[in-house]
Amino acid sequence: GQQLNQSPQSMFIQEGEDVSMNCTSSSIFNTWLWYKQDPGEGPVLLIALYKAGELTSNGRLTAQFGITRKDSFLNISASIPSDVGIYFCAGRLNPNFGNEKLTFGTGTRLTIIP
Amino acid sequence: EPEVTQTPSHQVTQMGQEVILRCVPISNHLYFYWYRQILGQKVEFLVSFYNNEISEKSEIFDDQFSVERPDGSNFTLKIRSTKLEDSAMYFCASSDGGGGTEAFFGQGTRLTVV
């Protein structure tokens, strides 16, 4: 099946630092999504990307849909304590909205060192 | 803001017992999903449901699993005879499926099989 690998697996940073993580796939996806999961909670959508090459921002978060459609990255600028959590990328084959399943990545755990 | 709600938040059950996990999707959504997340692992697709029938299911969703929309508001996942390896967080999600928004996830039900 399709595999989405995220790197790094975990990150330990100081408050105020910028963060960069990425997601690579063995096959093409036509939609890329980035989610954040807090402990004991469900995934919350951060950014959605629908076109190859698209660069989208949401506040301090910026994500890009790779031109090959096999990768995406997420950047967080000037990290704050509430950024702590696990970040998942997710891909969908269908470029349209609909009921097609999401394939989730392996996750990047972000920890902020006091 | 509308949300997907799941009950119970935590369920402990003995191996071999049947469990029903309940979800109330967002009221105007048409597509419903179940995902699961084994502790420390990625989120995995189980099943999608539309127009009172299963649209797609994964290899995880075997004969021990079933889904139902018994009334206009609830969406349930039943596991007939639980196994130890069914222990996981189970997330319900819903979407409107059109040119609207991506799926919203519930906060999850932690299932522990002992």
mmCIF file of C-alpha atoms in Angstrom:
data_model
loop_
_atom_site.group_PDB
_atom_site.id
_atom_site.type_symbol
_atom_site.label_atom_id
_atom_site.label_comp_id
_atom_site.label_asym_id
_atom_site.label_seq_id
_atom_site.Cartn_x
_atom_site.Cartn_y
_atom_site.Cartn_z
ATOM 1 C CA GLY A 1 0.000 0.000 0.000
ATOM 2 C CA GLN A 2 0.906 3.661 -0.056
ATOM 3 C CA GLN A 3 3.456 4.754 2.511
ATOM 4 C CA LEU A 4 4.000 8.263 3.815
ATOM 5 C CA ASN A 5 7.251 8.756 5.688
ATOM 6 C CA GLN A 6 7.786 11.808 7.813
ATOM 7 C CA SER A 7 11.048 13.226 9.004
ATOM 8 C CA PRO A 8 12.256 13.880 11.493
ATOM 9 C CA GLN A 9 10.437 11.462 13.800
ATOM 10 C CA SER A 10 10.905 13.868 16.685
ATOM 11 C CA MET A 11 12.245 17.346 17.256
ATOM 12 C CA PHE A 12 13.425 19.086 20.391
ATOM 13 C CA ILE A 13 13.623 22.845 19.973
ATOM 14 C CA GLN A 14 13.652 25.995 22.038
ATOM 15 C CA GLU A 15 10.775 28.415 22.071
ATOM 16 C CA GLY A 16 11.123 30.961 19.308
ATOM 17 C CA GLU A 17 12.953 28.655 16.926
ATOM 18 C CA ASP A 18 11.672 27.848 13.456
ATOM 19 C CA VAL A 19 10.675 24.280 12.655
ATOM 20 C CA SER A 20 10.743 22.374 9.397
ATOM 21 C CA MET A 21 9.411 18.896 8.761
ATOM 22 C CA ASN A 22 8.625 16.959 5.630
ATOM 23 C CA CYS A 23 6.691 14.081 4.267
ATOM 24 C CA THR A 24 7.580 11.841 1.345
ATOM 25 C CA SER A 25 5.529 9.260 -0.451
ATOM 26 C CA SER A 26 6.247 6.226 -2.552
ATOM 27 C CA SER A 27 3.416 7.238 -4.863
ATOM 28 C CA ILE A 28 1.567 10.323 -6.041
ATOM 29 C CA PHE A 29 -1.097 12.079 -4.037
ATOM 30 C CA ASN A 30 -3.298 14.810 -5.438
ATOM 31 C CA THR A 31 -4.172 16.368 -2.104
ATOM 32 C CA TRP A 32 -1.863 16.909 0.833
ATOM 33 C CA LEU A 33 -3.047 17.809 4.299
ATOM 34 C CA TRP A 34 -1.237 18.639 7.510
ATOM 35 C CA TYR A 35 -2.799 17.822 10.883
ATOM 36 C CA LYS A 36 -1.787 18.427 14.493
ATOM 37 C CA GLN A 37 -2.698 16.015 17.255
ATOM 38 C CA ASP A 38 -2.598 16.942 20.924
ATOM 39 C CA PRO A 39 -2.415 14.159 23.532
ATOM 40 C CA GLY A 40 -5.711 12.316 23.846
ATOM 41 C CA GLU A 41 -7.325 14.326 21.053
ATOM 42 C CA GLY A 42 -8.223 13.792 17.442
ATOM 43 C CA PRO A 43 -6.270 15.250 14.516
ATOM 44 C CA VAL A 44 -7.003 18.885 13.754
ATOM 45 C CA LEU A 45 -6.504 20.175 10.236
ATOM 46 C CA LEU A 46 -3.852 22.881 9.881
ATOM 47 C CA ILE A 47 -3.338 23.334 6.154
ATOM 48 C CA ALA A 48 -4.738 21.774 2.980
ATOM 49 C CA LEU A 49 -2.898 21.745 -0.365
ATOM 50 C CA TYR A 50 -4.594 20.931 -3.671
ATOM 51 C CA LYS A 51 -2.171 21.820 -6.464
ATOM 52 C CA ALA A 52 1.357 20.684 -7.183
ATOM 53 C CA GLY A 53 3.745 23.496 -6.319
ATOM 54 C CA GLU A 54 1.170 25.261 -4.147
ATOM 55 C CA LEU A 55 2.529 27.178 -1.163
ATOM 56 C CA THR A 56 -0.038 27.994 1.527
ATOM 57 C CA SER A 57 0.220 29.803 4.842
ATOM 58 C CA ASN A 58 -1.916 29.753 7.955
ATOM 59 C CA GLY A 59 -0.533 32.220 10.465
ATOM 60 C CA ARG A 60 2.934 31.046 11.455
ATOM 61 C CA LEU A 61 2.541 27.834 9.466
ATOM 62 C CA THR A 62 3.565 27.432 5.840
ATOM 63 C CA ALA A 63 3.214 24.280 3.791
ATOM 64 C CA GLN A 64 4.109 23.360 0.240
ATOM 65 C CA PHE A 65 2.827 20.682 -2.119
ATOM 66 C CA GLY A 66 5.836 19.250 -3.934
ATOM 67 C CA ILE A 67 5.972 19.513 -7.698
ATOM 68 C CA THR A 68 6.424 15.762 -8.063
ATOM 69 C CA ARG A 69 3.242 15.283 -5.971
ATOM 70 C CA LYS A 70 5.212 12.841 -3.845
ATOM 71 C CA ASP A 71 6.232 15.178 -1.059
ATOM 72 C CA SER A 72 5.222 18.090 1.104
ATOM 73 C CA PHE A 73 6.826 20.151 3.824
ATOM 74 C CA LEU A 74 5.519 22.110 6.790
ATOM 75 C CA ASN A 75 7.335 25.025 8.391
ATOM 76 C CA ILE A 76 6.453 26.653 11.699
ATOM 77 C CA SER A 77 8.020 29.996 12.416
ATOM 78 C CA ALA A 78 8.806 31.392 15.871
ATOM 79 C CA SER A 79 7.554 28.362 17.783
ATOM 80 C CA ILE A 80 5.495 28.829 20.940
ATOM 81 C CA PRO A 81 4.621 26.333 23.711
ATOM 82 C CA SER A 82 1.211 25.490 22.234
ATOM 83 C CA ASP A 83 2.927 24.177 19.096
ATOM 84 C CA VAL A 84 3.904 21.071 21.078
ATOM 85 C CA GLY A 85 2.231 17.956 19.707
ATOM 86 C CA ILE A 86 2.416 15.424 16.908
ATOM 87 C CA TYR A 87 2.194 16.635 13.324
ATOM 88 C CA PHE A 88 0.864 14.300 10.674
ATOM 89 C CA CYS A 89 0.831 14.695 6.959
ATOM 90 C CA ALA A 90 -1.960 12.969 5.066
ATOM 91 C CA GLY A 91 -2.501 12.330 1.392
ATOM 92 C CA ARG A 92 -5.493 11.657 -0.757
ATOM 93 C CA LEU A 93 -5.515 10.388 -4.336
ATOM 94 C CA ASN A 94 -8.749 12.074 -5.335
ATOM 95 C CA PRO A 95 -8.111 15.722 -6.145
ATOM 96 C CA ASN A 96 -11.678 16.585 -5.302
ATOM 97 C CA PHE A 97 -13.384 16.641 -1.965
ATOM 98 C CA GLY A 98 -15.295 13.528 -1.288
ATOM 99 C CA ASN A 99 -15.318 10.398 0.686
ATOM 100 C CA GLU A 100 -11.983 9.006 -0.326
ATOM 101 C CA LYS A 101 -9.787 7.803 2.494
ATOM 102 C CA LEU A 102 -6.787 9.661 3.835
ATOM 103 C CA THR A 103 -3.417 7.965 4.129
ATOM 104 C CA PHE A 104 -1.567 9.330 7.148
ATOM 105 C CA GLY A 105 2.143 9.757 7.630
ATOM 106 C CA THR A 106 4.207 8.365 10.476
ATOM 107 C CA GLY A 107 4.156 11.643 12.416
ATOM 108 C CA THR A 108 6.669 14.144 13.757
ATOM 109 C CA ARG A 109 6.617 14.761 17.493
ATOM 110 C CA LEU A 110 7.518 18.334 18.409
ATOM 111 C CA THR A 111 8.800 19.102 21.905
ATOM 112 C CA ILE A 112 9.775 22.544 23.138
ATOM 113 C CA ILE A 113 12.635 22.616 25.613
ATOM 114 C CA PRO A 114 12.204 25.215 28.346
ATOM 115 C CA GLU B 1 -17.969 25.736 15.826
ATOM 116 C CA PRO B 2 -19.621 22.429 14.868
ATOM 117 C CA GLU B 3 -17.863 19.317 16.052
ATOM 118 C CA VAL B 4 -17.896 15.549 15.828
ATOM 119 C CA THR B 5 -18.600 13.990 19.213
ATOM 120 C CA GLN B 6 -17.714 10.470 20.270
ATOM 121 C CA THR B 7 -18.805 8.360 23.212
ATOM 122 C CA PRO B 8 -17.515 6.896 25.368
ATOM 123 C CA SER B 9 -14.136 8.595 25.688
ATOM 124 C CA HIS B 10 -12.653 5.408 27.131
ATOM 125 C CA GLN B 11 -13.966 1.856 26.998
ATOM 126 C CA VAL B 12 -12.419 -1.139 28.690
ATOM 127 C CA THR B 13 -13.689 -4.515 27.565
ATOM 128 C CA GLN B 14 -12.776 -8.146 27.979
ATOM 129 C CA MET B 15 -11.403 -10.087 25.051
ATOM 130 C CA GLY B 16 -14.208 -11.716 23.100
ATOM 131 C CA GLN B 17 -16.832 -9.166 24.094
ATOM 132 C CA GLU B 18 -18.717 -6.995 21.661
ATOM 133 C CA VAL B 19 -18.265 -3.242 21.773
ATOM 134 C CA ILE B 20 -20.120 -0.415 20.087
ATOM 135 C CA LEU B 21 -18.425 2.916 19.643
ATOM 136 C CA ARG B 22 -20.696 5.848 19.007
ATOM 137 C CA CYS B 23 -20.288 9.035 17.047
ATOM 138 C CA VAL B 24 -22.469 12.014 16.289
ATOM 139 C CA PRO B 25 -21.186 13.554 13.047
ATOM 140 C CA ILE B 26 -21.668 17.186 12.117
ATOM 141 C CA SER B 27 -25.321 17.592 11.247
ATOM 142 C CA ASN B 28 -25.173 18.550 7.561
ATOM 143 C CA HIS B 29 -22.357 16.169 6.659
ATOM 144 C CA LEU B 30 -22.972 13.258 4.328
ATOM 145 C CA TYR B 31 -19.776 11.223 4.492
ATOM 146 C CA PHE B 32 -18.670 9.369 7.602
ATOM 147 C CA TYR B 33 -15.456 7.607 8.467
ATOM 148 C CA TRP B 34 -13.762 5.541 11.115
ATOM 149 C CA TYR B 35 -10.015 5.600 11.632
ATOM 150 C CA ARG B 36 -7.929 3.975 14.326
ATOM 151 C CA GLN B 37 -4.579 4.744 15.920
ATOM 152 C CA ILE B 38 -2.672 2.126 17.838
ATOM 153 C CA LEU B 39 -0.714 3.762 20.653
ATOM 154 C CA GLY B 40 2.317 5.585 19.316
ATOM 155 C CA GLN B 41 1.553 4.782 15.701
ATOM 156 C CA LYS B 42 -0.004 6.556 12.753
ATOM 157 C CA VAL B 43 -3.685 7.026 12.085
ATOM 158 C CA GLU B 44 -5.107 4.276 9.841
ATOM 159 C CA PHE B 45 -8.243 4.294 7.719
ATOM 160 C CA LEU B 46 -10.875 1.685 8.546
ATOM 161 C CA VAL B 47 -14.038 2.493 6.608
ATOM 162 C CA SER B 48 -16.016 5.204 4.863
ATOM 163 C CA PHE B 49 -19.801 5.350 4.695
ATOM 164 C CA TYR B 50 -22.152 7.275 2.442
ATOM 165 C CA ASN B 51 -25.820 7.008 1.606
ATOM 166 C CA ASN B 52 -26.298 4.210 4.139
ATOM 167 C CA GLU B 53 -23.673 1.936 2.733
ATOM 168 C CA ILE B 54 -19.956 1.330 2.972
ATOM 169 C CA SER B 55 -18.028 3.201 0.293
ATOM 170 C CA GLU B 56 -14.604 1.838 1.002
ATOM 171 C CA LYS B 57 -12.946 -0.298 3.648
ATOM 172 C CA SER B 58 -9.406 -1.249 4.482
ATOM 173 C CA GLU B 59 -7.979 -4.693 5.056
ATOM 174 C CA ILE B 60 -8.183 -4.001 8.785
ATOM 175 C CA PHE B 61 -11.984 -3.799 8.537
ATOM 176 C CA ASP B 62 -12.712 -7.519 8.511
ATOM 177 C CA ASP B 63 -15.880 -9.450 9.330
ATOM 178 C CA GLN B 64 -15.536 -8.595 13.007
ATOM 179 C CA PHE B 65 -16.265 -4.956 12.237
ATOM 180 C CA SER B 66 -19.494 -3.363 11.136
ATOM 181 C CA VAL B 67 -20.841 0.165 10.852
ATOM 182 C CA GLU B 68 -24.327 1.502 11.046
ATOM 183 C CA ARG B 69 -26.240 4.744 10.948
ATOM 184 C CA PRO B 70 -29.200 3.657 13.060
ATOM 185 C CA ASP B 71 -30.936 7.012 13.005
ATOM 186 C CA GLY B 72 -30.451 10.433 11.506
ATOM 187 C CA SER B 73 -27.722 11.479 13.870
ATOM 188 C CA ASN B 74 -25.595 8.598 15.148
ATOM 189 C CA PHE B 75 -22.891 6.633 13.366
ATOM 190 C CA THR B 76 -21.614 3.512 15.125
ATOM 191 C CA LEU B 77 -18.713 1.106 14.856
ATOM 192 C CA LYS B 78 -19.270 -2.382 16.230
ATOM 193 C CA ILE B 79 -16.553 -4.882 16.950
ATOM 194 C CA ARG B 80 -18.200 -8.266 17.414
ATOM 195 C CA SER B 81 -15.581 -10.208 19.327
ATOM 196 C CA THR B 82 -12.748 -7.999 20.486
ATOM 197 C CA LYS B 83 -9.135 -9.099 20.395
ATOM 198 C CA LEU B 84 -6.203 -7.706 22.326
ATOM 199 C CA GLU B 85 -4.864 -6.139 19.137
ATOM 200 C CA ASP B 86 -8.055 -4.106 18.759
ATOM 201 C CA SER B 87 -6.823 -1.884 21.584
ATOM 202 C CA ALA B 88 -6.413 1.557 20.019
ATOM 203 C CA MET B 89 -7.865 5.036 19.726
ATOM 204 C CA TYR B 90 -10.796 5.021 17.334
ATOM 205 C CA PHE B 91 -11.608 8.273 15.580
ATOM 206 C CA CYS B 92 -14.829 9.109 13.834
ATOM 207 C CA ALA B 93 -14.791 11.789 11.131
ATOM 208 C CA SER B 94 -17.339 13.395 8.877
ATOM 209 C CA SER B 95 -17.297 15.611 5.809
ATOM 210 C CA ASP B 96 -19.787 17.259 3.540
ATOM 211 C CA GLY B 97 -18.101 15.655 0.548
ATOM 212 C CA GLY B 98 -18.691 18.505 -1.813
ATOM 213 C CA GLY B 99 -16.636 21.565 -2.644
ATOM 214 C CA GLY B 100 -16.649 22.457 1.008
ATOM 215 C CA THR B 101 -14.379 21.448 3.793
ATOM 216 C CA GLU B 102 -12.128 18.567 4.668
ATOM 217 C CA ALA B 103 -13.234 15.966 7.201
ATOM 218 C CA PHE B 104 -13.527 16.920 10.843
ATOM 219 C CA PHE B 105 -12.305 14.386 13.385
ATOM 220 C CA GLY B 106 -13.825 13.607 16.763
ATOM 221 C CA GLN B 107 -11.780 13.486 19.939
ATOM 222 C CA GLY B 108 -11.626 9.706 19.823
ATOM 223 C CA THR B 109 -12.591 6.685 21.926
ATOM 224 C CA ARG B 110 -9.768 4.860 23.612
ATOM 225 C CA LEU B 111 -10.574 1.145 23.496
ATOM 226 C CA THR B 112 -8.664 -1.111 25.841
ATOM 227 C CA VAL B 113 -9.148 -4.849 25.449
ATOM 228 C CA VAL B 114 -8.011 -6.898 28.446
#
